PDB file of C-alpha atoms in Angstrom:
ATOM      1  CA  UNK A  13      49.758 -24.215  87.450  1.00 54.00           C
ATOM      2  CA  UNK A  14      46.919 -21.984  86.252  1.00 83.00           C
ATOM      3  CA  UNK A  15      45.838 -18.640  87.631  1.00 84.00           C
ATOM      4  CA  UNK A  16      42.143 -18.624  88.536  1.00 85.00           C
ATOM      5  CA  UNK A  17      40.537 -15.187  88.157  1.00 91.00           C
ATOM      6  CA  UNK A  18      36.914 -14.962  89.248  1.00 94.00           C
ATOM      7  CA  UNK A  19      34.285 -12.615  90.617  1.00 96.00           C
ATOM      8  CA  UNK A  20      31.680 -13.830  93.096  1.00 97.00           C
ATOM      9  CA  UNK A  21      28.120 -12.566  93.681  1.00 98.00           C
ATOM     10  CA  UNK A  22      25.084 -13.318  95.780  1.00 98.00           C
ATOM     11  CA  UNK A  23      22.022 -14.431  93.803  1.00 98.00           C
ATOM     12  CA  UNK A  24      18.698 -12.588  94.038  1.00 98.00           C
ATOM     13  CA  UNK A  25      16.206 -15.268  92.922  1.00 98.00           C
ATOM     14  CA  UNK A  26      15.968 -18.775  91.439  1.00 97.00           C
ATOM     15  CA  UNK A  27      15.407 -17.721  87.809  1.00 98.00           C
ATOM     16  CA  UNK A  28      18.906 -19.082  87.063  1.00 98.00           C
ATOM     17  CA  UNK A  29      17.390 -22.594  87.168  1.00 98.00           C
ATOM     18  CA  UNK A  30      15.205 -21.898  84.127  1.00 97.00           C
ATOM     19  CA  UNK A  31      18.143 -20.340  82.276  1.00 97.00           C
ATOM     20  CA  UNK A  32      20.716 -23.056  83.076  1.00 98.00           C
ATOM     21  CA  UNK A  33      21.994 -25.252  80.268  1.00 98.00           C
ATOM     22  CA  UNK A  34      23.433 -27.843  82.680  1.00 98.00           C
ATOM     23  CA  UNK A  35      23.667 -28.767  86.363  1.00 98.00           C
ATOM     24  CA  UNK A  36      25.418 -31.329  88.546  1.00 98.00           C
ATOM     25  CA  UNK A  37      25.801 -32.311  92.185  1.00 98.00           C
ATOM     26  CA  UNK A  38      29.027 -31.598  94.119  1.00 98.00           C
ATOM     27  CA  UNK A  39      30.277 -32.929  97.451  1.00 98.00           C
ATOM     28  CA  UNK A  40      33.621 -31.603  98.634  1.00 97.00           C
ATOM     29  CA  UNK A  41      35.844 -31.585 101.653  1.00 97.00           C
ATOM     30  CA  UNK A  42      39.190 -30.104 102.621  1.00 96.00           C
ATOM     31  CA  UNK A  43      42.250 -32.127 103.577  1.00 96.00           C
ATOM     32  CA  UNK A  44      44.073 -28.922 104.482  1.00 93.00           C
ATOM     33  CA  UNK A  45      43.056 -25.258 104.738  1.00 89.00           C
ATOM     34  CA  UNK A  46      45.560 -22.849 106.212  1.00 88.00           C
ATOM     35  CA  UNK A  47      46.780 -19.307 105.442  1.00 84.00           C
ATOM     36  CA  UNK A  48      44.587 -19.111 102.348  1.00 83.00           C
ATOM     37  CA  UNK A  49      46.021 -22.352 100.927  1.00 92.00           C
ATOM     38  CA  UNK A  50      43.717 -25.324 100.456  1.00 93.00           C
ATOM     39  CA  UNK A  51      43.810 -28.943  99.357  1.00 96.00           C
ATOM     40  CA  UNK A  52      40.321 -29.957  98.307  1.00 96.00           C
ATOM     41  CA  UNK A  53      38.712 -33.267  97.359  1.00 98.00           C
ATOM     42  CA  UNK A  54      35.619 -33.049  95.182  1.00 98.00           C
ATOM     43  CA  UNK A  55      33.104 -35.533  93.875  1.00 98.00           C
ATOM     44  CA  UNK A  56      31.127 -34.122  90.956  1.00 98.00           C
ATOM     45  CA  UNK A  57      28.358 -36.569  90.079  1.00 97.00           C
ATOM     46  CA  UNK A  58      30.502 -39.675  89.441  1.00 96.00           C
ATOM     47  CA  UNK A  59      33.902 -38.009  88.907  1.00 98.00           C
ATOM     48  CA  UNK A  60      36.630 -37.372  91.468  1.00 98.00           C
ATOM     49  CA  UNK A  61      39.029 -34.410  91.621  1.00 98.00           C
ATOM     50  CA  UNK A  62      41.814 -33.134  93.816  1.00 98.00           C
ATOM     51  CA  UNK A  63      42.539 -29.406  93.809  1.00 96.00           C
ATOM     52  CA  UNK A  64      45.319 -27.355  95.356  1.00 95.00           C
ATOM     53  CA  UNK A  65      44.782 -23.599  95.646  1.00 91.00           C
ATOM     54  CA  UNK A  66      47.226 -20.937  96.751  1.00 91.00           C
ATOM     55  CA  UNK A  67      46.421 -17.764  98.682  1.00 89.00           C
ATOM     56  CA  UNK A  68      44.759 -14.860  96.903  1.00 83.00           C
ATOM     57  CA  UNK A  69      47.179 -12.281  95.593  1.00 75.00           C
ATOM     58  CA  UNK A  70      44.724  -9.408  95.151  1.00 79.00           C
ATOM     59  CA  UNK A  71      41.868  -9.346  97.613  1.00 78.00           C
ATOM     60  CA  UNK A  72      40.186 -12.523  96.419  1.00 79.00           C
ATOM     61  CA  UNK A  73      40.090 -11.808  92.680  1.00 84.00           C
ATOM     62  CA  UNK A  74      42.759 -14.355  91.692  1.00 87.00           C
ATOM     63  CA  UNK A  75      44.759 -17.266  93.046  1.00 88.00           C
ATOM     64  CA  UNK A  76      46.815 -20.168  91.745  1.00 91.00           C
ATOM     65  CA  UNK A  77      44.901 -23.374  91.183  1.00 91.00           C
ATOM     66  CA  UNK A  78      45.933 -26.906  90.240  1.00 94.00           C
ATOM     67  CA  UNK A  79      43.175 -29.444  89.622  1.00 95.00           C
ATOM     68  CA  UNK A  80      43.506 -33.066  88.585  1.00 97.00           C
ATOM     69  CA  UNK A  81      40.831 -35.665  87.920  1.00 98.00           C
ATOM     70  CA  UNK A  82      41.307 -38.790  90.050  1.00 98.00           C
ATOM     71  CA  UNK A  83      39.432 -42.100  90.180  1.00 98.00           C
ATOM     72  CA  UNK A  84      36.080 -41.847  91.959  1.00 98.00           C
ATOM     73  CA  UNK A  85      37.104 -44.588  94.440  1.00 98.00           C
ATOM     74  CA  UNK A  86      40.194 -42.566  95.397  1.00 98.00           C
ATOM     75  CA  UNK A  87      38.117 -39.405  95.873  1.00 98.00           C
ATOM     76  CA  UNK A  88      35.684 -41.315  98.090  1.00 97.00           C
ATOM     77  CA  UNK A  89      38.562 -42.615 100.234  1.00 97.00           C
ATOM     78  CA  UNK A  90      40.211 -39.182 100.428  1.00 97.00           C
ATOM     79  CA  UNK A  91      36.925 -37.681 101.672  1.00 97.00           C
ATOM     80  CA  UNK A  92      37.531 -39.739 104.840  1.00 96.00           C
ATOM     81  CA  UNK A  93      40.769 -37.782 105.425  1.00 96.00           C
ATOM     82  CA  UNK A  94      39.077 -34.375 105.216  1.00 95.00           C
ATOM     83  CA  UNK A  95      38.748 -31.973 108.106  1.00 92.00           C
ATOM     84  CA  UNK A  96      35.278 -31.582 109.596  1.00 89.00           C
ATOM     85  CA  UNK A  97      32.578 -30.032 107.472  1.00 91.00           C
ATOM     86  CA  UNK A  98      31.470 -30.949 103.977  1.00 95.00           C
ATOM     87  CA  UNK A  99      30.176 -28.764 101.174  1.00 97.00           C
ATOM     88  CA  UNK A 100      27.046 -30.144  99.504  1.00 98.00           C
ATOM     89  CA  UNK A 101      25.746 -28.140  96.557  1.00 98.00           C
ATOM     90  CA  UNK A 102      24.161 -28.189  93.143  1.00 98.00           C
ATOM     91  CA  UNK A 103      26.030 -26.220  90.499  1.00 98.00           C
ATOM     92  CA  UNK A 104      23.975 -24.651  87.723  1.00 98.00           C
ATOM     93  CA  UNK A 105      25.691 -23.357  84.556  1.00 98.00           C
ATOM     94  CA  UNK A 106      24.182 -20.244  82.970  1.00 98.00           C
ATOM     95  CA  UNK A 107      25.500 -18.609  79.809  1.00 98.00           C
ATOM     96  CA  UNK A 108      25.605 -14.826  79.759  1.00 97.00           C
ATOM     97  CA  UNK A 109      26.955 -13.371  76.534  1.00 95.00           C
ATOM     98  CA  UNK A 110      30.527 -14.743  76.218  1.00 96.00           C
ATOM     99  CA  UNK A 111      30.796 -16.021  79.796  1.00 97.00           C
ATOM    100  CA  UNK A 112      29.369 -18.849  81.858  1.00 98.00           C
ATOM    101  CA  UNK A 113      28.195 -18.165  85.395  1.00 98.00           C
ATOM    102  CA  UNK A 114      28.509 -21.063  87.852  1.00 98.00           C
ATOM    103  CA  UNK A 115      25.631 -20.738  90.305  1.00 98.00           C
ATOM    104  CA  UNK A 116      26.072 -22.786  93.482  1.00 98.00           C
ATOM    105  CA  UNK A 117      22.900 -23.653  95.372  1.00 98.00           C
ATOM    106  CA  UNK A 118      24.061 -24.923  98.768  1.00 98.00           C
ATOM    107  CA  UNK A 119      22.406 -27.711 100.748  1.00 98.00           C
ATOM    108  CA  UNK A 120      22.779 -29.096 104.270  1.00 96.00           C
ATOM    109  CA  UNK A 121      24.317 -26.706 106.797  1.00 96.00           C
ATOM    110  CA  UNK A 122      24.588 -24.001 104.111  1.00 97.00           C
ATOM    111  CA  UNK A 123      20.973 -24.302 102.925  1.00 97.00           C
ATOM    112  CA  UNK A 124      19.578 -20.975 101.734  1.00 96.00           C
ATOM    113  CA  UNK A 125      22.880 -19.665 100.341  1.00 97.00           C
ATOM    114  CA  UNK A 126      23.174 -19.227  96.567  1.00 98.00           C
ATOM    115  CA  UNK A 127      26.362 -17.757  95.099  1.00 98.00           C
ATOM    116  CA  UNK A 128      27.353 -17.157  91.464  1.00 98.00           C
ATOM    117  CA  UNK A 129      30.895 -16.992  90.104  1.00 97.00           C
ATOM    118  CA  UNK A 130      32.217 -15.968  86.732  1.00 97.00           C
ATOM    119  CA  UNK A 131      35.750 -16.883  85.621  1.00 95.00           C
ATOM    120  CA  UNK A 132      37.661 -14.237  83.719  1.00 95.00           C
ATOM    121  CA  UNK A 133      40.717 -14.178  81.478  1.00 92.00           C
ATOM    122  CA  UNK A 134      42.100 -11.078  83.243  1.00 89.00           C
ATOM    123  CA  UNK A 135      41.079  -9.016  86.245  1.00 85.00           C
ATOM    124  CA  UNK A 136      39.514  -6.048  84.452  1.00 89.00           C
ATOM    125  CA  UNK A 137      37.708  -8.097  81.783  1.00 93.00           C
ATOM    126  CA  UNK A 138      34.184  -6.837  81.196  1.00 95.00           C
ATOM    127  CA  UNK A 139      31.185  -9.171  81.264  1.00 97.00           C
ATOM    128  CA  UNK A 140      27.415  -9.010  81.182  1.00 97.00           C
ATOM    129  CA  UNK A 141      25.748  -9.740  84.518  1.00 97.00           C
ATOM    130  CA  UNK A 142      22.559 -11.787  84.347  1.00 97.00           C
ATOM    131  CA  UNK A 143      19.484 -10.206  85.982  1.00 97.00           C
ATOM    132  CA  UNK A 144      19.654 -12.578  88.979  1.00 98.00           C
ATOM    133  CA  UNK A 145      23.065 -11.270  90.098  1.00 98.00           C
ATOM    134  CA  UNK A 146      23.093  -9.302  93.346  1.00 98.00           C
ATOM    135  CA  UNK A 147      25.761  -7.916  95.663  1.00 97.00           C
ATOM    136  CA  UNK A 148      29.398  -8.674  94.849  1.00 97.00           C
ATOM    137  CA  UNK A 149      31.167 -10.712  97.541  1.00 97.00           C
ATOM    138  CA  UNK A 150      34.523 -11.261  95.792  1.00 94.00           C
ATOM    139  CA  UNK A 151      37.168 -11.403  98.515  1.00 91.00           C
ATOM    140  CA  UNK A 152      34.667 -11.803 101.364  1.00 93.00           C
ATOM    141  CA  UNK A 153      36.130 -14.876 103.074  1.00 90.00           C
ATOM    142  CA  UNK A 154      32.776 -15.847 104.620  1.00 94.00           C
ATOM    143  CA  UNK A 155      31.659 -17.002 101.179  1.00 95.00           C
ATOM    144  CA  UNK A 156      34.708 -19.184 100.448  1.00 92.00           C
ATOM    145  CA  UNK A 157      33.777 -22.857 100.436  1.00 93.00           C
ATOM    146  CA  UNK A 158      36.641 -23.642 102.829  1.00 91.00           C
ATOM    147  CA  UNK A 159      35.144 -21.141 105.296  1.00 92.00           C
ATOM    148  CA  UNK A 160      31.601 -22.422 104.800  1.00 96.00           C
ATOM    149  CA  UNK A 161      32.787 -25.862 105.964  1.00 93.00           C
ATOM    150  CA  UNK A 162      33.883 -24.376 109.293  1.00 92.00           C
ATOM    151  CA  UNK A 163      31.285 -21.618 109.636  1.00 94.00           C
ATOM    152  CA  UNK A 164      28.151 -22.737 107.759  1.00 96.00           C
ATOM    153  CA  UNK A 165      25.664 -20.191 106.487  1.00 95.00           C
ATOM    154  CA  UNK A 166      22.912 -21.803 108.567  1.00 92.00           C
ATOM    155  CA  UNK A 167      24.660 -20.619 111.741  1.00 91.00           C
ATOM    156  CA  UNK A 168      25.213 -17.005 110.692  1.00 93.00           C
ATOM    157  CA  UNK A 169      23.354 -14.521 112.860  1.00 84.00           C
ATOM    158  CA  UNK A 170      23.459 -11.834 110.149  1.00 72.00           C
ATOM    159  CA  UNK A 171      22.659 -13.125 106.672  1.00 62.00           C
ATOM    160  CA  UNK A 172      23.132 -10.591 103.929  1.00 56.00           C
ATOM    161  CA  UNK A 173      21.643 -11.593 100.597  1.00 50.00           C
TER     162      UNK A 173
END
């Protein structure tokens, strides 16, 4: 099992689209989400994945993650077993120095939310933030995809960007 270490930020503008070297569509649902542990099914373009994540050990900076590619047909069937709420987003990949920022532009019930993540090798690793990066929201549970399924951004009364 791998340890996922990432920082998460709100995005200030859509300039990331011009700077992206790749993008793809993601649909995902959650079979289980409890006590910070999740079992997620994801369809990325025409590929299926199942992911198991453990609870965060340090305020949202890191958590254990196991991900396995599965046949697309299996992922489509497993989506039927998911709890209510689906994440629909486009992921844009933007290189910044030695790192790649994954910028998620949400659709559907989370329309208007754009969040960027950067994966790190260790918690205190330095990195160059692109100009479109705004407020850090690492550890803010409202911005976790599993939370956005239950409490979509479109229904928030106070939207901080």
